[in-house]
Every structure is written in C-alpha cells, then in structure tokens.
CSV table of C-alpha atoms in Angstrom, one decimal:
chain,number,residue,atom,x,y,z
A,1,UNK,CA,56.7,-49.6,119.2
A,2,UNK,CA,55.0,-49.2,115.6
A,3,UNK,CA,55.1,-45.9,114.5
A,4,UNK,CA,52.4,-44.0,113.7
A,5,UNK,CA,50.9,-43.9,110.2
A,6,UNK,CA,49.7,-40.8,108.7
A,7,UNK,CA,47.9,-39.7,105.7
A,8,UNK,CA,47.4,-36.5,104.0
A,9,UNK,CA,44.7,-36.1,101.5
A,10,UNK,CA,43.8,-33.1,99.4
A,11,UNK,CA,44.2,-31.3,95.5
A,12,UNK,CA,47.8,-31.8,96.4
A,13,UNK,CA,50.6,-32.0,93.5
A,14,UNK,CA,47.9,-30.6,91.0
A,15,UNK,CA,49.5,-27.1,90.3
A,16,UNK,CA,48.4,-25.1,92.7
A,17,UNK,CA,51.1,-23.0,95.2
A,18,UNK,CA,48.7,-22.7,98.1
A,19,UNK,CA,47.7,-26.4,98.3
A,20,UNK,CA,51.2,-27.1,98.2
A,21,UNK,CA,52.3,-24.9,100.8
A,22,UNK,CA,49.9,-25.9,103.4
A,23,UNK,CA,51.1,-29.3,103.0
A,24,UNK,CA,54.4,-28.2,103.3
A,25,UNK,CA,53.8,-27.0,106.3
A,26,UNK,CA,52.1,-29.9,107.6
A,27,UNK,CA,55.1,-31.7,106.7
A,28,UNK,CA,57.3,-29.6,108.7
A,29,UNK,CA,55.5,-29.6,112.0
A,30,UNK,CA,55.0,-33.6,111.7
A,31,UNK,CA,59.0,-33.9,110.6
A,32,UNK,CA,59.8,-31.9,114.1
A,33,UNK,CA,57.1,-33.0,116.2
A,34,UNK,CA,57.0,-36.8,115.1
A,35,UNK,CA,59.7,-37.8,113.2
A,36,UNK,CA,58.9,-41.0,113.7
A,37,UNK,CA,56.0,-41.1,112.0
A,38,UNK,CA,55.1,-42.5,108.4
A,39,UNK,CA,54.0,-40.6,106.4
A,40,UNK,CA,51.8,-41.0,102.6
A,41,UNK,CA,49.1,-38.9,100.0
A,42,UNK,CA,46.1,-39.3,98.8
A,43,UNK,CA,46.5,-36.9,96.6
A,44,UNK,CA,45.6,-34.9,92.8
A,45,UNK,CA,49.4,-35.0,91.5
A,46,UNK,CA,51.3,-38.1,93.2
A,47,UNK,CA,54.4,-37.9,90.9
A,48,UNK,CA,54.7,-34.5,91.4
A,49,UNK,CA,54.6,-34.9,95.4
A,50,UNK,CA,56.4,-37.4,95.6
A,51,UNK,CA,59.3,-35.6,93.9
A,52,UNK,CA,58.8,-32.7,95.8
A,53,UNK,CA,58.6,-33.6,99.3
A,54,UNK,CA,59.8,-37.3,99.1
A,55,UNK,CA,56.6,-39.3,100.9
A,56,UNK,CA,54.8,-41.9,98.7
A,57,UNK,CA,51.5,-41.0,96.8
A,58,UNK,CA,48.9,-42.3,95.5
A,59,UNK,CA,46.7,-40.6,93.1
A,60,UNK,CA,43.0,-39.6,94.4
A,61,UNK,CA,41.0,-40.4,91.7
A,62,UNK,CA,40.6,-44.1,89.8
A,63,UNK,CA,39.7,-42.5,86.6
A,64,UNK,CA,42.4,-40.1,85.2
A,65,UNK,CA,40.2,-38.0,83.3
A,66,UNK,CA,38.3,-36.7,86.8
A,67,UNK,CA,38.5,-33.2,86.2
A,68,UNK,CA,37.6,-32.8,82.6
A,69,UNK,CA,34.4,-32.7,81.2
A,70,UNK,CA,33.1,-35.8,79.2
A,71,UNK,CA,31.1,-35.6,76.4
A,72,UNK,CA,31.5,-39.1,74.7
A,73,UNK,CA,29.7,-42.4,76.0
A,74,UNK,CA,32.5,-44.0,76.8
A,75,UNK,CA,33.9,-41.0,78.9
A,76,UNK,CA,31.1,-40.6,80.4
A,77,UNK,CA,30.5,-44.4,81.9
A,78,UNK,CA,34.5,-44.8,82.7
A,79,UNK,CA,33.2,-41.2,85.1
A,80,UNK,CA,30.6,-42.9,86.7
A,81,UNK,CA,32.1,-46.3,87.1
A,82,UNK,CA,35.2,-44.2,88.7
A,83,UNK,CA,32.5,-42.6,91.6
A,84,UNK,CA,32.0,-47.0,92.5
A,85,UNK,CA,35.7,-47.5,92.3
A,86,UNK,CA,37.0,-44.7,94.6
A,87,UNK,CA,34.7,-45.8,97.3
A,88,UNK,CA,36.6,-49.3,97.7
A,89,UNK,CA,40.0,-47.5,97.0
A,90,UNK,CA,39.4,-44.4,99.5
A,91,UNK,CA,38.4,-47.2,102.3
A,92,UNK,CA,41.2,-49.2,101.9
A,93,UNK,CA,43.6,-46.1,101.8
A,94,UNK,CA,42.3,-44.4,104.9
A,95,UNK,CA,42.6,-48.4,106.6
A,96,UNK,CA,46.0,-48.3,106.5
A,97,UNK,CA,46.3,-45.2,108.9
A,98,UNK,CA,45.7,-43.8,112.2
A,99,UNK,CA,45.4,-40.5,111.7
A,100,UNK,CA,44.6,-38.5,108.1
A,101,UNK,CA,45.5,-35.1,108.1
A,102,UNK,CA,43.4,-32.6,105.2
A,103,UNK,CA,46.3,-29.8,105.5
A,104,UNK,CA,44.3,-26.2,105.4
A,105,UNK,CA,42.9,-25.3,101.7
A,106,UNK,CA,39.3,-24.5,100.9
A,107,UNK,CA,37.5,-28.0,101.2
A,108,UNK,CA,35.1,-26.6,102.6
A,109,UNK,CA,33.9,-23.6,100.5
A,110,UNK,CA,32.9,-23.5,96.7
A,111,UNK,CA,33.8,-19.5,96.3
A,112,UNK,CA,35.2,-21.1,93.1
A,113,UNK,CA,33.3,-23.3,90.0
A,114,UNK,CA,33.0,-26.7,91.9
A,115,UNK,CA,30.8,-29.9,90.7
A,116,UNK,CA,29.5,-31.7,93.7
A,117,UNK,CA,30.4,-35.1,92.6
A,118,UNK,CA,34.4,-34.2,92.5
A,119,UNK,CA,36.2,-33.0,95.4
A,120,UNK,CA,33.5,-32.4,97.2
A,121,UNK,CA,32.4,-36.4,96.8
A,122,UNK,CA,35.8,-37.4,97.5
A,123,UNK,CA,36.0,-35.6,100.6
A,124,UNK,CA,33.0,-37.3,102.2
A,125,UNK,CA,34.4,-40.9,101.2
A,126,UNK,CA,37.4,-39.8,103.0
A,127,UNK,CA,35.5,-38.5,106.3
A,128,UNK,CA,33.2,-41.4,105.7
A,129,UNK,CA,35.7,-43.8,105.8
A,130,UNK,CA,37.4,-42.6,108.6
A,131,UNK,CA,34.0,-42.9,111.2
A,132,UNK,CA,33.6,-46.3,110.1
A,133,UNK,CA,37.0,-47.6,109.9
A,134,UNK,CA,38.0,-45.9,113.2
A,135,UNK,CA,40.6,-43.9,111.7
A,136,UNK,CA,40.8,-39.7,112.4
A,137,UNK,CA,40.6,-37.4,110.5
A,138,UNK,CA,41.4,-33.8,111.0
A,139,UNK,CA,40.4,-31.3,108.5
A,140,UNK,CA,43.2,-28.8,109.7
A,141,UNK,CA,42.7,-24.5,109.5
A,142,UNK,CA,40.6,-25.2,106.1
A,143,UNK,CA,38.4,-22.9,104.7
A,144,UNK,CA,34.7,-23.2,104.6
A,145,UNK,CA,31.8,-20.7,103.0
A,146,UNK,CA,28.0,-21.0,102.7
A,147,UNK,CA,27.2,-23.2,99.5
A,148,UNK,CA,24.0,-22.7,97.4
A,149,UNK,CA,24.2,-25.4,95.6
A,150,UNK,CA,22.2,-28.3,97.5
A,151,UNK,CA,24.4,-31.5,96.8
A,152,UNK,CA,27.3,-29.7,97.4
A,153,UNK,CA,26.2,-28.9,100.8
A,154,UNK,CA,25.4,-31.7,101.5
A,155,UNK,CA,28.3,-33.2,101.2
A,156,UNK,CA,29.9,-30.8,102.8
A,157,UNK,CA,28.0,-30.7,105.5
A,158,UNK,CA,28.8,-34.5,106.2
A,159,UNK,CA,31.9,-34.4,105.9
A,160,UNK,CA,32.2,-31.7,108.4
A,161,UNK,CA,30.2,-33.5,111.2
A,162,UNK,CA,31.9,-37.4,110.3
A,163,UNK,CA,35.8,-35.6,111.0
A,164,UNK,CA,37.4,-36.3,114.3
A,165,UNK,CA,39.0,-32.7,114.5
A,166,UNK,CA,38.2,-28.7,112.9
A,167,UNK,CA,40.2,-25.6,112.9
A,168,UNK,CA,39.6,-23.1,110.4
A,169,UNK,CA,41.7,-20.4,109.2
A,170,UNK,CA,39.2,-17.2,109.7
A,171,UNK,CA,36.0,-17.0,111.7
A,172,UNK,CA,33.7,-16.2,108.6
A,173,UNK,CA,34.6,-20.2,107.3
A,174,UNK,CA,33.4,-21.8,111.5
A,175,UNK,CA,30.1,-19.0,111.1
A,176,UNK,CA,29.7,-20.7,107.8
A,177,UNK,CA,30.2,-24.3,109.0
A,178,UNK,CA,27.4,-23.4,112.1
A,179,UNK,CA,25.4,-21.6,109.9
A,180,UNK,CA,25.0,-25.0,107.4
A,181,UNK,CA,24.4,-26.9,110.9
A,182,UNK,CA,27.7,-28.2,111.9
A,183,UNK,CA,28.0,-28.0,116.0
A,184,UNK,CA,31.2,-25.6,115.8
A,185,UNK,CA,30.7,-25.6,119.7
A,186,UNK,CA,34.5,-27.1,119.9
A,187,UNK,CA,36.4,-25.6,117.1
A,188,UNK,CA,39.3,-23.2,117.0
A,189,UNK,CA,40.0,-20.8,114.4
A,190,UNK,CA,43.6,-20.1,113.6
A,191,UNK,CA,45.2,-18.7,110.6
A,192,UNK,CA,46.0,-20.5,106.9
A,193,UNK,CA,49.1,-22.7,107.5
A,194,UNK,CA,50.9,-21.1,105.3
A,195,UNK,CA,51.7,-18.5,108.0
A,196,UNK,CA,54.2,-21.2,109.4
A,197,UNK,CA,56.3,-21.6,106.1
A,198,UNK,CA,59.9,-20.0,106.5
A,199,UNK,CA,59.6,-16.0,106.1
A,200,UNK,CA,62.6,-14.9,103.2
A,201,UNK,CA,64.6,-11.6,104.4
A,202,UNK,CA,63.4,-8.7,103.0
A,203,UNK,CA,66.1,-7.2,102.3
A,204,UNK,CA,66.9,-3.5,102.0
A,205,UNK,CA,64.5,-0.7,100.7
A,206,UNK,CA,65.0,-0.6,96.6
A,207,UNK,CA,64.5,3.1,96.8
A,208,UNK,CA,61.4,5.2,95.5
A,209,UNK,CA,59.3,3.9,93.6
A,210,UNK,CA,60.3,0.7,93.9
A,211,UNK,CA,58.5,-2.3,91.9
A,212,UNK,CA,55.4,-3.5,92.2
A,213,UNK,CA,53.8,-7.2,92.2
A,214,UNK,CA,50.9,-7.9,90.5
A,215,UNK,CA,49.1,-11.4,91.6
A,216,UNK,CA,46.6,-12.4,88.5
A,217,UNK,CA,44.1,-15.3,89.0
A,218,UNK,CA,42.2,-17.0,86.0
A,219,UNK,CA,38.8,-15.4,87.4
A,220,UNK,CA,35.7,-16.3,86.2
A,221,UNK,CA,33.4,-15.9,89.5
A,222,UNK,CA,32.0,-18.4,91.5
A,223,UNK,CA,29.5,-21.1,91.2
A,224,UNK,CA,26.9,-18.6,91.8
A,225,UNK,CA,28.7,-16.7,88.7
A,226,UNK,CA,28.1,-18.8,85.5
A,227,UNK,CA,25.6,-17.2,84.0
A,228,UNK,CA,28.1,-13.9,83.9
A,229,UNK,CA,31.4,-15.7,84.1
A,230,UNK,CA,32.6,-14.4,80.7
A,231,UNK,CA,31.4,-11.2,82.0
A,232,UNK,CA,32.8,-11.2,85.0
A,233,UNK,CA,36.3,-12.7,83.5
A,234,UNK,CA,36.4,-9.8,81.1
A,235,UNK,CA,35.7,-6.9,83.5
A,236,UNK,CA,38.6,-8.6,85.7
A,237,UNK,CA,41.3,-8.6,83.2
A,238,UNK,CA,40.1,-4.8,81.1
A,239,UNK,CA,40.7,-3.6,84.9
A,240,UNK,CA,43.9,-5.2,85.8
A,241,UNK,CA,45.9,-4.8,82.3
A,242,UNK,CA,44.9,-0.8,82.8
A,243,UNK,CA,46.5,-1.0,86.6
A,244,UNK,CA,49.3,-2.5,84.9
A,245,UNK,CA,49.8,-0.1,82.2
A,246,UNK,CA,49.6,2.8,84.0
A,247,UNK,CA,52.0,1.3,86.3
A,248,UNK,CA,54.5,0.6,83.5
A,249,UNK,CA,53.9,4.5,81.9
A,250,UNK,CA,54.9,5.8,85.1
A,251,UNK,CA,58.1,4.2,85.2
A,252,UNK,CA,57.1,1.6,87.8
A,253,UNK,CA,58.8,-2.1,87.0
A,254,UNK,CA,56.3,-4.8,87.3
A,255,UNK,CA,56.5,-8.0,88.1
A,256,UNK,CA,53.4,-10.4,87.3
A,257,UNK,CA,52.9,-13.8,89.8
A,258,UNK,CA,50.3,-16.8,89.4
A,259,UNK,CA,49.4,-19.1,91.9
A,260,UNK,CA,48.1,-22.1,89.5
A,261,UNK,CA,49.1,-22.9,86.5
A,262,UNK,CA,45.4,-22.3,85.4
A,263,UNK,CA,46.8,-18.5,85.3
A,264,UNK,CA,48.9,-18.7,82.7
A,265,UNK,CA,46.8,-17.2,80.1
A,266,UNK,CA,45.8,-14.3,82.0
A,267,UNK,CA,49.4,-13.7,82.2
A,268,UNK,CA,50.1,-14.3,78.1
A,269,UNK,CA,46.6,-11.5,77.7
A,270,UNK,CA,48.0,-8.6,79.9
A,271,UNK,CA,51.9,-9.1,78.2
A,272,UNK,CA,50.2,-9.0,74.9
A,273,UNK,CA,48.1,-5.8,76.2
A,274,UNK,CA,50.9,-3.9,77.5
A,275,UNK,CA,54.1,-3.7,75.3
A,276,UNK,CA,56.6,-2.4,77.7
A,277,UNK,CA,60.5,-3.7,79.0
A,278,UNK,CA,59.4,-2.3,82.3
A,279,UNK,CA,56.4,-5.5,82.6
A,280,UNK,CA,58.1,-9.0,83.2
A,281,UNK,CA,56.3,-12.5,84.3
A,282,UNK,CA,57.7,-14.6,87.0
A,283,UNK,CA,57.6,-18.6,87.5
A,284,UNK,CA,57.0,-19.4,90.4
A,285,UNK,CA,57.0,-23.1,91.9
A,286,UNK,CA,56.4,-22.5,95.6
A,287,UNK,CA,55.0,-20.5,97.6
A,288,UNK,CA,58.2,-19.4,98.9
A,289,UNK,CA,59.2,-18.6,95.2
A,290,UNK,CA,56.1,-15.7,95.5
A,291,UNK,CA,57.4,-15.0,98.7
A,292,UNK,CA,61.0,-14.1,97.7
A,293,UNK,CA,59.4,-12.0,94.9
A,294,UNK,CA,57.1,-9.8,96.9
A,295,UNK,CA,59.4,-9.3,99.5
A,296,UNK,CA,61.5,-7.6,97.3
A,297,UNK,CA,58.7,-5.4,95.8
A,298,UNK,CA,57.6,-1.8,97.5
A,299,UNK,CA,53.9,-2.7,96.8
A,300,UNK,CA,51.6,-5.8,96.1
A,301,UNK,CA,48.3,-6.4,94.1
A,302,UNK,CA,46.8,-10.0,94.6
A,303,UNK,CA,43.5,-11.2,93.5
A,304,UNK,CA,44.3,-15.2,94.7
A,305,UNK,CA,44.1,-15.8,98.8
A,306,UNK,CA,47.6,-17.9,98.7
A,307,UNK,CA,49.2,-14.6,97.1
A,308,UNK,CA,48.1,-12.4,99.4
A,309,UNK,CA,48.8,-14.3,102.3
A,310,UNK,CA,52.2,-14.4,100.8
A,311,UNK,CA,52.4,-11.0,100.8
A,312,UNK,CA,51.6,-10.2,103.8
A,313,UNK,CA,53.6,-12.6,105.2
A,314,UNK,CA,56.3,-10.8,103.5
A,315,UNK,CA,55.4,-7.8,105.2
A,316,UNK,CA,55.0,-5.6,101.9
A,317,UNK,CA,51.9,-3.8,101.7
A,318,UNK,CA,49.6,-5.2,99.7
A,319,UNK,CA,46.1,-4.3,98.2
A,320,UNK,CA,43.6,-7.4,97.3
A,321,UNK,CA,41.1,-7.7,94.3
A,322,UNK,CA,39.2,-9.7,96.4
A,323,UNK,CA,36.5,-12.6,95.4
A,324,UNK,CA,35.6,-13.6,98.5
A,325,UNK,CA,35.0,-13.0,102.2
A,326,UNK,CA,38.2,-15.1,103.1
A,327,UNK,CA,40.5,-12.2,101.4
A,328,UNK,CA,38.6,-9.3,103.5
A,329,UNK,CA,38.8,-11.5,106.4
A,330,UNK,CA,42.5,-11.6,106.1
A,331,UNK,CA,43.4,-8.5,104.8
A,332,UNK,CA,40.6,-7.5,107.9
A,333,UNK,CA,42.6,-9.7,110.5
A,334,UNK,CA,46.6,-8.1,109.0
A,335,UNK,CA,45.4,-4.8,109.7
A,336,UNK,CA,44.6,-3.6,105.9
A,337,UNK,CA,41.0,-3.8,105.6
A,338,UNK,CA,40.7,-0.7,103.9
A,339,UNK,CA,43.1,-1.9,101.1
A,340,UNK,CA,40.1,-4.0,99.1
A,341,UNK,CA,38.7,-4.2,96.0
A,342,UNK,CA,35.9,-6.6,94.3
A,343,UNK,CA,37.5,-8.6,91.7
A,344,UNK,CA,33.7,-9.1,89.6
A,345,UNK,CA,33.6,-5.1,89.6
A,346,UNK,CA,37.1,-4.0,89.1
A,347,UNK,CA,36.4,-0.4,88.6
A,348,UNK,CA,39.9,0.8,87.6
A,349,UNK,CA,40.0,4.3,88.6
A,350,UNK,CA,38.7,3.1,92.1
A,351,UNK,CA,41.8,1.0,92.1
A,352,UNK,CA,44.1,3.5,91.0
A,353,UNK,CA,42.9,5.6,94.2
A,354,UNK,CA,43.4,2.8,96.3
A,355,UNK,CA,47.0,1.7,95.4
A,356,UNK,CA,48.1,5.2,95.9
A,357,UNK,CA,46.4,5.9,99.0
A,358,UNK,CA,48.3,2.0,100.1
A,359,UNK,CA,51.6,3.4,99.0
A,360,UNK,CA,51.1,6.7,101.2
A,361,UNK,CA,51.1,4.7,104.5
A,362,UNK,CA,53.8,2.1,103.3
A,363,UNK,CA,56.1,2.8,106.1
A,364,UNK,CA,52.8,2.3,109.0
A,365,UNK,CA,51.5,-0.6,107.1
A,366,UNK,CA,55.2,-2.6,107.1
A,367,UNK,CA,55.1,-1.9,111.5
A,368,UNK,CA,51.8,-3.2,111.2
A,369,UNK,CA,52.3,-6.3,109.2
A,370,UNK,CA,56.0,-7.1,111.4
A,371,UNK,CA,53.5,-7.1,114.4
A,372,UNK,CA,50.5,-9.3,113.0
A,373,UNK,CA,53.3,-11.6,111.7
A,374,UNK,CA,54.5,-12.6,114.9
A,375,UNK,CA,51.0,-13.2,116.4
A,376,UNK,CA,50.3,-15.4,113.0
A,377,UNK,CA,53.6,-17.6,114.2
A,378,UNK,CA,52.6,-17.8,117.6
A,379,UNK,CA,49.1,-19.2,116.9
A,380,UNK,CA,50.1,-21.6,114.6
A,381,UNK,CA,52.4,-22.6,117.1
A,382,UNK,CA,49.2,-23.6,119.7
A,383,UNK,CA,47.4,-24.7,116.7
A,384,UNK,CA,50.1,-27.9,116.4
A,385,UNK,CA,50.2,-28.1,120.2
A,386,UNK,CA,46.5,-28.5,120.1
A,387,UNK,CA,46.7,-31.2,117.1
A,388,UNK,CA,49.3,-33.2,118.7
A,389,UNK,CA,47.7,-32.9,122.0
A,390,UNK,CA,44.2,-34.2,120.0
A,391,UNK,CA,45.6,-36.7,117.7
A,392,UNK,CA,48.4,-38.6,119.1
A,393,UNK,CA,47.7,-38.6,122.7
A,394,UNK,CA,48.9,-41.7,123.3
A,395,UNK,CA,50.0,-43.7,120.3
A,396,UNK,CA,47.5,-44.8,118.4
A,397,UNK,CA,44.4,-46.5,119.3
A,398,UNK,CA,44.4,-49.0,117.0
A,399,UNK,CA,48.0,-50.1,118.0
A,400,UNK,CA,46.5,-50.4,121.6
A,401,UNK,CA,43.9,-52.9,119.9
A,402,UNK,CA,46.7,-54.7,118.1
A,403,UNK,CA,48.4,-55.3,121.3
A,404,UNK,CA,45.8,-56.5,123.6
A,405,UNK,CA,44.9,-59.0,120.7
A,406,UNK,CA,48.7,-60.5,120.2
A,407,UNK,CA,49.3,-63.8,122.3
C-alpha cells in the first residue's frame, strides 16, 4: 500500500518559536499516529526545518526578497512577477499530497502588521489549490480575528470556506471566522497545539523571591495601529524597562525571553536601560528552551501568545501584557483572567499592582494551572482523534482512484 503523503505549510523555519512548536507538535502526533506517512514543508525557512526536524522543504515563496519592502524597479517587478510564479509552484506542491496540514499559528488573524498580498495571498493559493486539485486541507487549532482591512479579508475569508477541515484554538478566533461569514456550523475549538509539546519538570521551589521571567515582543500595534505605532512601541518599552528595574532594585534576578528573533532589539534597549548583574538575556531556540526557563522562575511576564502559553504550560503564574483578544482568552480559559494588562497602554504603576497582587496567590494559581493543564492534554488528545478520524479515514482518496484505474 502507498503511504500517505502529507504536507505542512506555514511561516515555518522563519524565526519564530511558536510557529515552530506547533509544527512540532504536528510532527509528533503524525510520527505516533502514522508513522508511515511521508511527510514535506511548504514552508518560510526550509534549511532551517529541514535541519531541525529532518523532513524535506521547500521554500514558500519564488522570490527571496518576499518579506522586505521594495523600493527600486527592479525589486519591485521580481515582487510582482513572484505573485504569477507561486500560483504554478503552490499547485504543483499541494498535487503531490493527499492531505496538507496548516499546524495551529495565526493564519487567520492580522492582530499584527500584515500586507494582504503575503501570507495572507499565499494562504488562499494553498486552500485554492487544494478544492481544485482534490487534495485536503486542514487548517488545524489556528487562530483567526476580525480583519479591517478589506483584501485581507477577503482572502481570508476564502481560504476559510475552500479548507476541508477547522479547529481553532479559542472561541473568540470561530466567533471571528462566523462573524466574517464562514459557516462555523462544524468546527471545534481546542487549544493552541503547543499544549501537546513535552511539559519540562519544574523542579523544586527556588525559595522567596525567586526569579522572574520577563517575555518582550518587538510591539508596534496592529494593522489598525500605524498611524501610532512608534507611539505605541515607545509606551510598550518606557513601561516594561521600569517593571524590569524595579524588579532588579529589589533584589529580584531577571531573566529576559523572546519569541522571534524580531525581539532582539527590545532586548539590546532594556539591557542598555537597566545596568544591573541581577538582569540577564536568555537564547532561546524552542519553545521548550522558554519552557525550561519559566519553569524554573517564581513568576512570568509575557507580552507574545507562544510565551505565555509556555508559561502556563509550565504551571508558573504568569501575568500577560496582552495585544490581543487571543492572550485574555487564554489567560481567561487557564484560570488567570484577572492577571492582564494592555500592551498599547502599559501603565507601569498599574502593572506594578498587578504582579504583586499575581505573586500573593502564587501557591492557588500553580493548583489551578496543574488542573487546566491536564484538561489542555486531554483535548488535544480528541482533537488528533478527530483529525485522524476526518483525514485518513481510509487511505487516501486519490490512491482509491489510482487503483481502480491500474490494469
């Protein structure tokens, strides 16, 4: 029997932690549910995962330059001759498949800056390709928000309906998808696959006060934000550097995490701000580098989603500078809704308040977060029964068509 030929497709290999993870924990469940199976990438970063997690990859876009802005002519046309290109090479990608799997992340949401005619576009060729060329596609626990921005929704919109299969990872993302008139009659909300990664042992408690992780994101606002994204970006940093220094006066160790490697220079600002042994910058490469970091911390603050669902994952309580309404949902949904802050109006003292109230109920907030934890597990757990059950039921169709054709 042929085995069955999957694809994943996504911002994969490209520097961010979350992306990565979500894949990797696609990868597990098809490794232990269909180990037969071949896998490939469509992907951002092929080389880097191909090195990492060992399938083949081929790079998403035909012109190398996708995600920086052209100015000269010649920039400019290679661009736009690219958009042609990628229609013939996403077709003849998603051909070769039976099944291509978009493994969680926000495709479906532009809380961030996003230009229509990148991810957005290539998404849709994907989904595209897939109703005519008969193979499925599943866009799996992914993340969706109400879009302003009239091409973008539109795209997204499509690509939504033309997919074989939707989960989504919080109930504000299917609201989102019904309210932009996708028929969410069938689809299941779950949690962000990264709740399936590998949990690290906490270890014992580092005594009182322990250290504290600090999650930074290179935030600028959201498409809606341009017009104040300096602004915004500024505010953001004055409020976390004084969180961070008041931390470090009072003795506390802190430990600074990314999630990109967009975040760097937020990183390089608050070292430079805040001259003290007691503030150090980790490098993380995973998301179960984060993981093994926060675990080991008494308290977290995150700002990206992918950190704090790595916090909570690691049971530490954590308090978010939230940018969107998928952080409240999941800060909501692991018991700590209270513990939120709005990353465009960091108001320090506010936060201040709020990381001391969060390290008052430390000790409830752990019992909490053990017990949401195994719920996360055992829903991801039906969420891959319910894939399998939907995407491989048999075989494949197109290997049923292959055989009735062969003499």
């Amino acid at each position: 029997m042929t085995a069955v030929r999957i694809g994943v497709f996504g911002l994969l290999g490209s520097g961010n932690l979350g992306n990565d993870g979500s894949l990797e924990a696609v990868l597990g469940y098809l490794r232990a549910e269909h180990p037969d199976a071949v896998v490939d990438a469509l992907c951002g970063g092929p080389e880097e995962v191909a090195a990492r997690f060992g399938i083949p990859a081929t790079r998403l876009h035909w012109y190398t330059g996708e995600y920086r802005t052209a100015s000269r002519t010649g920039a400019i046309a290679a661009k736009g001759l690219g958009k042609f290109v990628d229609v013939v090479r996403t077709a003849a990608w998603v051909r070769r498949h039976d099944v291509v799997i978009v493994p969680g992340m926000g495709v479906l949401e532009a809380t961030l800056p996003l230009r229509p005619w990148g991810f957005p576009y290539s998404l849709f060729l994907l989904c595209a390709s897939g109703r005519l060329l008969r193979t499925r596609v599943a866009l799996v626990s992914v993340g969706a928000a109400q879009i302003g921005n009239r091409p973008t929704r539109a795209l997204v919109r499509w690509s939504a309906r033309l997919a074989t299969y939707r989960s989504y990872r919080d109930a504000p993302s299917r609201d989102a998808m019904r309210a932009m008139g996708v028929d969410t009659a069938r689809d299941k909300v779950y949690l962000d696959l990264a709740f399936a990664l590998p949990t690290p042992d906490a270890g014992a408690p580092s005594g009182s006060p322990g250290p504290v992780c600090v999650g930074v994101m290179d935030f600028h606002g959201s498409n809606d934000d341009r017009a104040r994204a300096d602004e915004i970006h500024r505010r953001y940093l004055d409020g976390t550097i004084r969180l961070v220094r008041t931390l470090a006066e009072e003795g506390r160790q802190v430990r600074l995490l990314t999630g990109d490697t967009c975040d760097a220079p937020v990183v390089a600002a608050i070292l430079d701000a805040v001259d003290s042994p007691l503030v150090t910058a980790a490098e993380p490469s995973s998301l179960a580098d984060l993981m093994k970091e926060m675990a080991a911390a008494d308290t977290v603050v995150a700002t990206r989603y992918h950190n704090l669902i790595c916090a909570l994952k690691s049971g530490t309580p954590t308090l978010a500078l939230s940018y969107a309404a998928k952080s409240d949902a999941l800060m909501d949904r692991m018991g700590l809704g209270a513990y939120c802050h709005p990353a465009r109006e960091v108001d320090a003292d506010r936060l201040l308040e709020q990381f001391r109230a969060l390290e008052k109920r430390s000790a409830d907030l752990r019992q909490t977060l053990a017990e949401r934890n195994l719920a996360a597990v055992r829903q991801l757990e039906d969420q891959f029964t319910e894939l399998s059950a939907t995407l491989f039921p048999t075989t494949d169709h197109k290997q049923a068509h292959a055989l009735q054709e062969a003499p």
